[in-house]
Amino acid sequence: MPDTIRTDAVVLRSRPYGETDRIVVFFGREVGKFTGIAKGAKNSRRRFAGSLETLAGIRVFFRTKPGASLAFVERCELLRPSLPLAAPSRFPYASYVAELTDRMTPERDPLPHVYELLDTTLRTLETSPATPSFLRAFELRLLRALGLAPDPDSCGHCHRPLAPEEEAALRVDSFLLVCPGCSRGNAGERRLGSASRAAVGRLLQGALAEVARLRFPPEVSEDLSALTGALLGPHLTRPLASLGWIRSLASPSPSLPRG
């Protein structure tokens, strides 16, 4: 029998399977994203009490078999309940954070930096508002953790450091942020002003609770939304369900294409 694996995890998705089982998608600290089946979850308060709800932080004990698509979940311990994120003012944004992480990551690829970002973001969202700055910071930090975010301080083509007052351009085809000298100046690039480039650097630094309080001029906010939308859009093959919930609220809204 395979050895039991233990990892702290966040529940990304959970759905009933049959009369008493559940299929659950977890994101584990050491193992990355994986899908498991929790046999008898509906009737077992001892093994799964409150720990299979979407957005919950848990410690999961599971086994895997070579070639099997589903892990066998033995039991879970609840570390952070999902209830604080269930409020109407928080749930759509917490769902967006979980769904975007789910859609941007492959199965069974250890990504500890992504787990730490996901867990920290959900914990912060329990007490901090989901401002535009908060969401842009999460999007940019997720992209950085996946190696998909450009460096705001240097040219991605010639690698020259960018001066604080310099504008830059994002090459949509290669996701490189380039200096004026390397810019092609065509429709395949998105301009990023010096203030917007500085804002990217601020969003990537510091605690998320502090970043959530940042306020930028409208033109900078539009630049940031366009930037993260351009970086995330090519990796998403269908619209995110959580966007529908967020659109029912006035603001803030994620920057992804509306599809």
PDB file of C-alpha atoms in Angstrom:
ATOM      1  CA  MET A   1       0.000   0.000   0.000  1.00  0.00           C
ATOM      2  CA  PRO A   2       1.353   3.459  -0.881  1.00  0.00           C
ATOM      3  CA  ASP A   3       2.581   5.628   1.966  1.00  0.00           C
ATOM      4  CA  THR A   4       0.340   8.378   3.270  1.00  0.00           C
ATOM      5  CA  ILE A   5       1.322  11.885   2.190  1.00  0.00           C
ATOM      6  CA  ARG A   6       0.553  14.890   4.394  1.00  0.00           C
ATOM      7  CA  THR A   7       0.457  18.501   3.236  1.00  0.00           C
ATOM      8  CA  ASP A   8      -1.148  21.795   4.189  1.00  0.00           C
ATOM      9  CA  ALA A   9      -3.516  22.815   1.410  1.00  0.00           C
ATOM     10  CA  VAL A  10      -6.276  25.131   0.243  1.00  0.00           C
ATOM     11  CA  VAL A  11      -9.496  23.695  -1.177  1.00  0.00           C
ATOM     12  CA  LEU A  12      -9.921  25.156  -4.659  1.00  0.00           C
ATOM     13  CA  ARG A  13     -13.051  23.243  -5.678  1.00  0.00           C
ATOM     14  CA  SER A  14     -15.327  20.644  -4.127  1.00  0.00           C
ATOM     15  CA  ARG A  15     -18.368  18.813  -5.511  1.00  0.00           C
ATOM     16  CA  PRO A  16     -20.523  15.824  -4.576  1.00  0.00           C
ATOM     17  CA  TYR A  17     -19.811  12.500  -6.236  1.00  0.00           C
ATOM     18  CA  GLY A  18     -22.422   9.796  -5.918  1.00  0.00           C
ATOM     19  CA  GLU A  19     -24.478   9.681  -2.756  1.00  0.00           C
ATOM     20  CA  THR A  20     -21.789  10.123  -0.099  1.00  0.00           C
ATOM     21  CA  ASP A  21     -18.428  10.922  -1.737  1.00  0.00           C
ATOM     22  CA  ARG A  22     -16.815  14.182  -2.820  1.00  0.00           C
ATOM     23  CA  ILE A  23     -14.344  15.079  -5.544  1.00  0.00           C
ATOM     24  CA  VAL A  24     -12.032  17.814  -4.274  1.00  0.00           C
ATOM     25  CA  VAL A  25      -9.309  19.867  -5.950  1.00  0.00           C
ATOM     26  CA  PHE A  26      -6.601  20.884  -3.480  1.00  0.00           C
ATOM     27  CA  PHE A  27      -3.550  23.118  -3.741  1.00  0.00           C
ATOM     28  CA  GLY A  28      -0.889  21.708  -1.438  1.00  0.00           C
ATOM     29  CA  ARG A  29       2.220  23.397  -0.108  1.00  0.00           C
ATOM     30  CA  GLU A  30       4.629  20.606  -1.091  1.00  0.00           C
ATOM     31  CA  VAL A  31       2.729  18.902  -3.922  1.00  0.00           C
ATOM     32  CA  GLY A  32       0.927  21.641  -5.840  1.00  0.00           C
ATOM     33  CA  LYS A  33      -2.531  21.119  -7.271  1.00  0.00           C
ATOM     34  CA  PHE A  34      -4.088  17.671  -7.126  1.00  0.00           C
ATOM     35  CA  THR A  35      -7.538  16.111  -7.284  1.00  0.00           C
ATOM     36  CA  GLY A  36      -8.735  13.572  -4.754  1.00  0.00           C
ATOM     37  CA  ILE A  37     -11.777  11.560  -3.829  1.00  0.00           C
ATOM     38  CA  ALA A  38     -13.034  11.664  -0.254  1.00  0.00           C
ATOM     39  CA  LYS A  39     -15.005   8.440   0.259  1.00  0.00           C
ATOM     40  CA  GLY A  40     -17.978   8.759   2.577  1.00  0.00           C
ATOM     41  CA  ALA A  41     -17.332  12.481   3.103  1.00  0.00           C
ATOM     42  CA  LYS A  42     -21.025  13.275   3.470  1.00  0.00           C
ATOM     43  CA  ASN A  43     -21.439  11.001   6.476  1.00  0.00           C
ATOM     44  CA  SER A  44     -18.017  11.264   8.130  1.00  0.00           C
ATOM     45  CA  ARG A  45     -17.741  14.096  10.637  1.00  0.00           C
ATOM     46  CA  ARG A  46     -14.672  12.585  12.235  1.00  0.00           C
ATOM     47  CA  ARG A  47     -12.489  12.417   9.099  1.00  0.00           C
ATOM     48  CA  PHE A  48     -13.724  15.467   7.155  1.00  0.00           C
ATOM     49  CA  ALA A  49     -15.671  17.769   9.497  1.00  0.00           C
ATOM     50  CA  GLY A  50     -15.889  21.202   7.850  1.00  0.00           C
ATOM     51  CA  SER A  51     -12.651  20.645   5.943  1.00  0.00           C
ATOM     52  CA  LEU A  52     -13.813  20.063   2.375  1.00  0.00           C
ATOM     53  CA  GLU A  53     -15.511  23.413   1.816  1.00  0.00           C
ATOM     54  CA  THR A  54     -14.165  25.537  -1.025  1.00  0.00           C
ATOM     55  CA  LEU A  55     -11.624  28.144   0.231  1.00  0.00           C
ATOM     56  CA  ALA A  56     -10.906  26.287   3.495  1.00  0.00           C
ATOM     57  CA  GLY A  57      -7.309  25.939   4.665  1.00  0.00           C
ATOM     58  CA  ILE A  58      -6.623  22.357   5.743  1.00  0.00           C
ATOM     59  CA  ARG A  59      -4.064  19.650   6.405  1.00  0.00           C
ATOM     60  CA  VAL A  60      -4.837  16.750   4.106  1.00  0.00           C
ATOM     61  CA  PHE A  61      -3.679  13.145   4.406  1.00  0.00           C
ATOM     62  CA  PHE A  62      -3.845  11.190   1.143  1.00  0.00           C
ATOM     63  CA  ARG A  63      -2.412   8.344  -0.904  1.00  0.00           C
ATOM     64  CA  THR A  64      -1.690   8.068  -4.615  1.00  0.00           C
ATOM     65  CA  LYS A  65      -1.229   5.154  -7.005  1.00  0.00           C
ATOM     66  CA  PRO A  66       0.915   5.259 -10.170  1.00  0.00           C
ATOM     67  CA  GLY A  67      -1.271   6.038 -13.162  1.00  0.00           C
ATOM     68  CA  ALA A  68      -4.320   6.974 -11.078  1.00  0.00           C
ATOM     69  CA  SER A  69      -5.861  10.359 -11.810  1.00  0.00           C
ATOM     70  CA  LEU A  70      -7.437  10.698  -8.362  1.00  0.00           C
ATOM     71  CA  ALA A  71      -5.712  10.635  -4.995  1.00  0.00           C
ATOM     72  CA  PHE A  72      -7.426   8.769  -2.161  1.00  0.00           C
ATOM     73  CA  VAL A  73      -8.110  11.234   0.648  1.00  0.00           C
ATOM     74  CA  GLU A  74      -7.904   9.525   4.036  1.00  0.00           C
ATOM     75  CA  ARG A  75      -8.760  12.474   6.279  1.00  0.00           C
ATOM     76  CA  CYS A  76      -8.389  16.233   6.705  1.00  0.00           C
ATOM     77  CA  GLU A  77      -7.763  18.610   9.586  1.00  0.00           C
ATOM     78  CA  LEU A  78      -9.279  22.081   9.441  1.00  0.00           C
ATOM     79  CA  LEU A  79      -6.717  24.869   9.830  1.00  0.00           C
ATOM     80  CA  ARG A  80      -8.639  27.878   8.518  1.00  0.00           C
ATOM     81  CA  PRO A  81     -12.419  27.699   8.052  1.00  0.00           C
ATOM     82  CA  SER A  82     -14.013  29.112   4.909  1.00  0.00           C
ATOM     83  CA  LEU A  83     -16.802  30.852   6.835  1.00  0.00           C
ATOM     84  CA  PRO A  84     -15.051  34.275   7.169  1.00  0.00           C
ATOM     85  CA  LEU A  85     -14.829  34.401   3.360  1.00  0.00           C
ATOM     86  CA  ALA A  86     -18.513  33.544   2.861  1.00  0.00           C
ATOM     87  CA  ALA A  87     -19.726  37.131   3.317  1.00  0.00           C
ATOM     88  CA  PRO A  88     -21.207  38.551   0.077  1.00  0.00           C
ATOM     89  CA  SER A  89     -18.589  41.326   0.085  1.00  0.00           C
ATOM     90  CA  ARG A  90     -15.723  38.807   0.162  1.00  0.00           C
ATOM     91  CA  PHE A  91     -16.850  35.535  -1.400  1.00  0.00           C
ATOM     92  CA  PRO A  92     -16.757  36.623  -5.082  1.00  0.00           C
ATOM     93  CA  TYR A  93     -13.193  37.908  -4.741  1.00  0.00           C
ATOM     94  CA  ALA A  94     -11.987  34.931  -2.717  1.00  0.00           C
ATOM     95  CA  SER A  95     -13.530  32.686  -5.378  1.00  0.00           C
ATOM     96  CA  TYR A  96     -11.700  34.666  -8.059  1.00  0.00           C
ATOM     97  CA  VAL A  97      -8.393  34.163  -6.259  1.00  0.00           C
ATOM     98  CA  ALA A  98      -8.985  30.402  -5.982  1.00  0.00           C
ATOM     99  CA  GLU A  99     -10.343  29.997  -9.512  1.00  0.00           C
ATOM    100  CA  LEU A 100      -7.526  31.959 -11.120  1.00  0.00           C
ATOM    101  CA  THR A 101      -4.958  29.897  -9.224  1.00  0.00           C
ATOM    102  CA  ASP A 102      -6.733  26.727 -10.336  1.00  0.00           C
ATOM    103  CA  ARG A 103      -6.811  27.742 -13.981  1.00  0.00           C
ATOM    104  CA  MET A 104      -3.216  28.997 -14.100  1.00  0.00           C
ATOM    105  CA  THR A 105      -1.523  25.962 -12.564  1.00  0.00           C
ATOM    106  CA  PRO A 106      -0.982  22.367 -13.769  1.00  0.00           C
ATOM    107  CA  GLU A 107      -1.756  19.241 -11.755  1.00  0.00           C
ATOM    108  CA  ARG A 108       0.916  17.757  -9.473  1.00  0.00           C
ATOM    109  CA  ASP A 109       3.565  20.403 -10.038  1.00  0.00           C
ATOM    110  CA  PRO A 110       5.097  21.496  -6.704  1.00  0.00           C
ATOM    111  CA  LEU A 111       4.782  25.281  -6.512  1.00  0.00           C
ATOM    112  CA  PRO A 112       5.347  26.274  -2.869  1.00  0.00           C
ATOM    113  CA  HIS A 113       5.523  29.989  -3.702  1.00  0.00           C
ATOM    114  CA  VAL A 114       2.059  29.795  -5.262  1.00  0.00           C
ATOM    115  CA  TYR A 115       0.698  28.005  -2.201  1.00  0.00           C
ATOM    116  CA  GLU A 116       2.117  30.672   0.127  1.00  0.00           C
ATOM    117  CA  LEU A 117       0.644  33.435  -2.040  1.00  0.00           C
ATOM    118  CA  LEU A 118      -2.764  31.739  -2.190  1.00  0.00           C
ATOM    119  CA  ASP A 119      -2.936  31.081   1.540  1.00  0.00           C
ATOM    120  CA  THR A 120      -1.701  34.566   2.455  1.00  0.00           C
ATOM    121  CA  THR A 121      -4.137  36.224   0.038  1.00  0.00           C
ATOM    122  CA  LEU A 122      -7.157  34.377   1.430  1.00  0.00           C
ATOM    123  CA  ARG A 123      -6.112  35.078   5.013  1.00  0.00           C
ATOM    124  CA  THR A 124      -5.642  38.760   4.202  1.00  0.00           C
ATOM    125  CA  LEU A 125      -9.004  38.937   2.447  1.00  0.00           C
ATOM    126  CA  GLU A 126     -10.710  37.886   5.690  1.00  0.00           C
ATOM    127  CA  THR A 127      -9.955  41.325   7.156  1.00  0.00           C
ATOM    128  CA  SER A 128      -8.907  43.556   4.230  1.00  0.00           C
ATOM    129  CA  PRO A 129     -11.094  44.960   1.441  1.00  0.00           C
ATOM    130  CA  ALA A 130     -10.809  43.609  -2.083  1.00  0.00           C
ATOM    131  CA  THR A 131      -9.663  46.886  -3.608  1.00  0.00           C
ATOM    132  CA  PRO A 132      -8.405  47.183  -7.203  1.00  0.00           C
ATOM    133  CA  SER A 133      -4.854  47.426  -5.811  1.00  0.00           C
ATOM    134  CA  PHE A 134      -5.359  44.201  -3.845  1.00  0.00           C
ATOM    135  CA  LEU A 135      -6.527  42.299  -6.918  1.00  0.00           C
ATOM    136  CA  ARG A 136      -3.828  43.709  -9.207  1.00  0.00           C
ATOM    137  CA  ALA A 137      -1.209  42.791  -6.597  1.00  0.00           C
ATOM    138  CA  PHE A 138      -2.488  39.214  -6.410  1.00  0.00           C
ATOM    139  CA  GLU A 139      -2.555  38.875 -10.207  1.00  0.00           C
ATOM    140  CA  LEU A 140       0.973  40.235 -10.587  1.00  0.00           C
ATOM    141  CA  ARG A 141       2.354  38.131  -7.730  1.00  0.00           C
ATOM    142  CA  LEU A 142       0.754  34.998  -9.145  1.00  0.00           C
ATOM    143  CA  LEU A 143       2.271  35.731 -12.539  1.00  0.00           C
ATOM    144  CA  ARG A 144       5.658  36.317 -10.905  1.00  0.00           C
ATOM    145  CA  ALA A 145       5.444  33.059  -8.944  1.00  0.00           C
ATOM    146  CA  LEU A 146       4.741  31.248 -12.227  1.00  0.00           C
ATOM    147  CA  GLY A 147       7.603  32.995 -14.022  1.00  0.00           C
ATOM    148  CA  LEU A 148       5.227  34.969 -16.268  1.00  0.00           C
ATOM    149  CA  ALA A 149       5.600  38.527 -14.929  1.00  0.00           C
ATOM    150  CA  PRO A 150       8.039  40.937 -16.611  1.00  0.00           C
ATOM    151  CA  ASP A 151      10.626  42.781 -14.555  1.00  0.00           C
ATOM    152  CA  PRO A 152       9.389  46.392 -14.187  1.00  0.00           C
ATOM    153  CA  ASP A 153      12.913  47.703 -13.547  1.00  0.00           C
ATOM    154  CA  SER A 154      14.820  46.521 -16.624  1.00  0.00           C
ATOM    155  CA  CYS A 155      14.323  45.933 -20.345  1.00  0.00           C
ATOM    156  CA  GLY A 156      13.441  42.328 -21.128  1.00  0.00           C
ATOM    157  CA  HIS A 157      15.256  42.540 -24.479  1.00  0.00           C
ATOM    158  CA  CYS A 158      18.545  44.412 -23.910  1.00  0.00           C
ATOM    159  CA  HIS A 159      18.444  43.988 -20.090  1.00  0.00           C
ATOM    160  CA  ARG A 160      19.335  47.639 -19.517  1.00  0.00           C
ATOM    161  CA  PRO A 161      18.068  49.063 -16.191  1.00  0.00           C
ATOM    162  CA  LEU A 162      15.166  51.442 -16.746  1.00  0.00           C
ATOM    163  CA  ALA A 163      15.395  54.936 -15.311  1.00  0.00           C
ATOM    164  CA  PRO A 164      12.506  55.952 -13.004  1.00  0.00           C
ATOM    165  CA  GLU A 165      11.136  58.440 -15.536  1.00  0.00           C
ATOM    166  CA  GLU A 166      11.280  56.078 -18.527  1.00  0.00           C
ATOM    167  CA  GLU A 167       8.225  54.635 -20.190  1.00  0.00           C
ATOM    168  CA  ALA A 168       8.178  51.017 -21.336  1.00  0.00           C
ATOM    169  CA  ALA A 169       6.124  48.819 -23.615  1.00  0.00           C
ATOM    170  CA  LEU A 170       4.758  45.305 -23.126  1.00  0.00           C
ATOM    171  CA  ARG A 171       5.249  43.010 -26.101  1.00  0.00           C
ATOM    172  CA  VAL A 172       2.009  41.049 -26.056  1.00  0.00           C
ATOM    173  CA  ASP A 173       3.421  38.174 -28.125  1.00  0.00           C
ATOM    174  CA  SER A 174       6.398  37.484 -25.822  1.00  0.00           C
ATOM    175  CA  PHE A 175       5.281  39.170 -22.544  1.00  0.00           C
ATOM    176  CA  LEU A 176       8.514  41.169 -22.418  1.00  0.00           C
ATOM    177  CA  LEU A 177       8.597  44.671 -20.980  1.00  0.00           C
ATOM    178  CA  VAL A 178      10.984  46.625 -23.192  1.00  0.00           C
ATOM    179  CA  CYS A 179      12.640  50.040 -23.124  1.00  0.00           C
ATOM    180  CA  PRO A 180      11.914  52.782 -25.719  1.00  0.00           C
ATOM    181  CA  GLY A 181      14.991  51.806 -27.701  1.00  0.00           C
ATOM    182  CA  CYS A 182      13.853  48.197 -28.064  1.00  0.00           C
ATOM    183  CA  SER A 183      10.197  49.033 -28.635  1.00  0.00           C
ATOM    184  CA  ARG A 184       8.818  48.239 -32.079  1.00  0.00           C
ATOM    185  CA  GLY A 185       6.149  50.894 -31.726  1.00  0.00           C
ATOM    186  CA  ASN A 186       3.434  48.781 -33.322  1.00  0.00           C
ATOM    187  CA  ALA A 187      -0.009  47.430 -32.437  1.00  0.00           C
ATOM    188  CA  GLY A 188       1.558  44.350 -30.846  1.00  0.00           C
ATOM    189  CA  GLU A 189       2.756  46.391 -27.882  1.00  0.00           C
ATOM    190  CA  ARG A 190       1.014  48.058 -24.942  1.00  0.00           C
ATOM    191  CA  ARG A 191       2.506  51.279 -23.629  1.00  0.00           C
ATOM    192  CA  LEU A 192       3.275  51.456 -19.903  1.00  0.00           C
ATOM    193  CA  GLY A 193       4.013  54.927 -18.561  1.00  0.00           C
ATOM    194  CA  SER A 194       6.660  55.568 -15.931  1.00  0.00           C
ATOM    195  CA  ALA A 195       4.036  56.087 -13.195  1.00  0.00           C
ATOM    196  CA  SER A 196       2.339  52.816 -14.108  1.00  0.00           C
ATOM    197  CA  ARG A 197       5.649  50.977 -14.190  1.00  0.00           C
ATOM    198  CA  ALA A 198       6.444  52.332 -10.729  1.00  0.00           C
ATOM    199  CA  ALA A 199       3.005  51.163  -9.566  1.00  0.00           C
ATOM    200  CA  VAL A 200       3.810  47.625 -10.702  1.00  0.00           C
ATOM    201  CA  GLY A 201       6.897  47.671  -8.507  1.00  0.00           C
ATOM    202  CA  ARG A 202       4.878  48.894  -5.516  1.00  0.00           C
ATOM    203  CA  LEU A 203       2.248  46.190  -5.989  1.00  0.00           C
ATOM    204  CA  LEU A 204       4.923  43.500  -5.980  1.00  0.00           C
ATOM    205  CA  GLN A 205       6.406  44.679  -2.682  1.00  0.00           C
ATOM    206  CA  GLY A 206       5.211  44.648   0.917  1.00  0.00           C
ATOM    207  CA  ALA A 207       2.341  43.062   2.774  1.00  0.00           C
ATOM    208  CA  LEU A 208      -0.911  42.578   0.879  1.00  0.00           C
ATOM    209  CA  ALA A 209      -2.908  44.323   3.621  1.00  0.00           C
ATOM    210  CA  GLU A 210      -0.799  47.447   3.077  1.00  0.00           C
ATOM    211  CA  VAL A 211      -0.913  47.153  -0.711  1.00  0.00           C
ATOM    212  CA  ALA A 212      -4.725  46.993  -0.548  1.00  0.00           C
ATOM    213  CA  ARG A 213      -4.745  50.581   0.704  1.00  0.00           C
ATOM    214  CA  LEU A 214      -2.803  51.983  -2.262  1.00  0.00           C
ATOM    215  CA  ARG A 215      -4.707  54.372  -4.510  1.00  0.00           C
ATOM    216  CA  PHE A 216      -3.575  55.221  -8.040  1.00  0.00           C
ATOM    217  CA  PRO A 217      -4.765  57.820 -10.561  1.00  0.00           C
ATOM    218  CA  PRO A 218      -7.383  56.534 -13.044  1.00  0.00           C
ATOM    219  CA  GLU A 219      -4.918  56.379 -15.935  1.00  0.00           C
ATOM    220  CA  VAL A 220      -2.502  54.272 -13.873  1.00  0.00           C
ATOM    221  CA  SER A 221      -5.298  51.949 -12.743  1.00  0.00           C
ATOM    222  CA  GLU A 222      -6.325  51.488 -16.373  1.00  0.00           C
ATOM    223  CA  ASP A 223      -2.723  50.715 -17.351  1.00  0.00           C
ATOM    224  CA  LEU A 224      -2.429  48.114 -14.577  1.00  0.00           C
ATOM    225  CA  SER A 225      -5.712  46.477 -15.535  1.00  0.00           C
ATOM    226  CA  ALA A 226      -4.680  46.311 -19.188  1.00  0.00           C
ATOM    227  CA  LEU A 227      -1.261  44.925 -18.260  1.00  0.00           C
ATOM    228  CA  THR A 228      -2.499  42.049 -16.092  1.00  0.00           C
ATOM    229  CA  GLY A 229      -5.302  41.334 -18.543  1.00  0.00           C
ATOM    230  CA  ALA A 230      -2.782  41.026 -21.382  1.00  0.00           C
ATOM    231  CA  LEU A 231      -0.540  38.750 -19.318  1.00  0.00           C
ATOM    232  CA  LEU A 232      -3.309  36.475 -18.013  1.00  0.00           C
ATOM    233  CA  GLY A 233      -5.644  36.337 -21.004  1.00  0.00           C
ATOM    234  CA  PRO A 234      -3.620  33.998 -23.258  1.00  0.00           C
ATOM    235  CA  HIS A 235      -3.469  31.363 -20.506  1.00  0.00           C
ATOM    236  CA  LEU A 236      -7.240  31.194 -19.983  1.00  0.00           C
ATOM    237  CA  THR A 237      -9.273  29.251 -22.520  1.00  0.00           C
ATOM    238  CA  ARG A 238     -12.717  30.096 -21.140  1.00  0.00           C
ATOM    239  CA  PRO A 239     -14.242  32.805 -18.908  1.00  0.00           C
ATOM    240  CA  LEU A 240     -13.920  32.506 -15.151  1.00  0.00           C
ATOM    241  CA  ALA A 241     -17.204  31.743 -13.390  1.00  0.00           C
ATOM    242  CA  SER A 242     -16.293  34.051 -10.501  1.00  0.00           C
ATOM    243  CA  LEU A 243     -16.289  37.048 -12.843  1.00  0.00           C
ATOM    244  CA  GLY A 244     -20.079  36.829 -13.083  1.00  0.00           C
ATOM    245  CA  TRP A 245     -20.395  37.269  -9.320  1.00  0.00           C
ATOM    246  CA  ILE A 246     -17.929  40.133  -9.291  1.00  0.00           C
ATOM    247  CA  ARG A 247     -19.719  41.951 -12.099  1.00  0.00           C
ATOM    248  CA  SER A 248     -22.848  42.008  -9.956  1.00  0.00           C
ATOM    249  CA  LEU A 249     -20.931  44.293  -7.586  1.00  0.00           C
ATOM    250  CA  ALA A 250     -20.039  47.822  -8.553  1.00  0.00           C
ATOM    251  CA  SER A 251     -16.251  47.558  -7.983  1.00  0.00           C
ATOM    252  CA  PRO A 252     -13.502  46.498  -7.954  1.00  0.00           C
ATOM    253  CA  SER A 253     -13.301  44.203 -10.943  1.00  0.00           C
ATOM    254  CA  PRO A 254     -10.532  41.909 -12.143  1.00  0.00           C
ATOM    255  CA  SER A 255      -8.759  42.866 -15.307  1.00  0.00           C
ATOM    256  CA  LEU A 256      -9.351  39.731 -17.324  1.00  0.00           C
ATOM    257  CA  PRO A 257     -11.033  39.771 -20.736  1.00  0.00           C
ATOM    258  CA  ARG A 258     -14.772  39.563 -20.326  1.00  0.00           C
ATOM    259  CA  GLY A 259     -15.111  36.731 -22.847  1.00  0.00           C
TER     260      GLY A 259
END
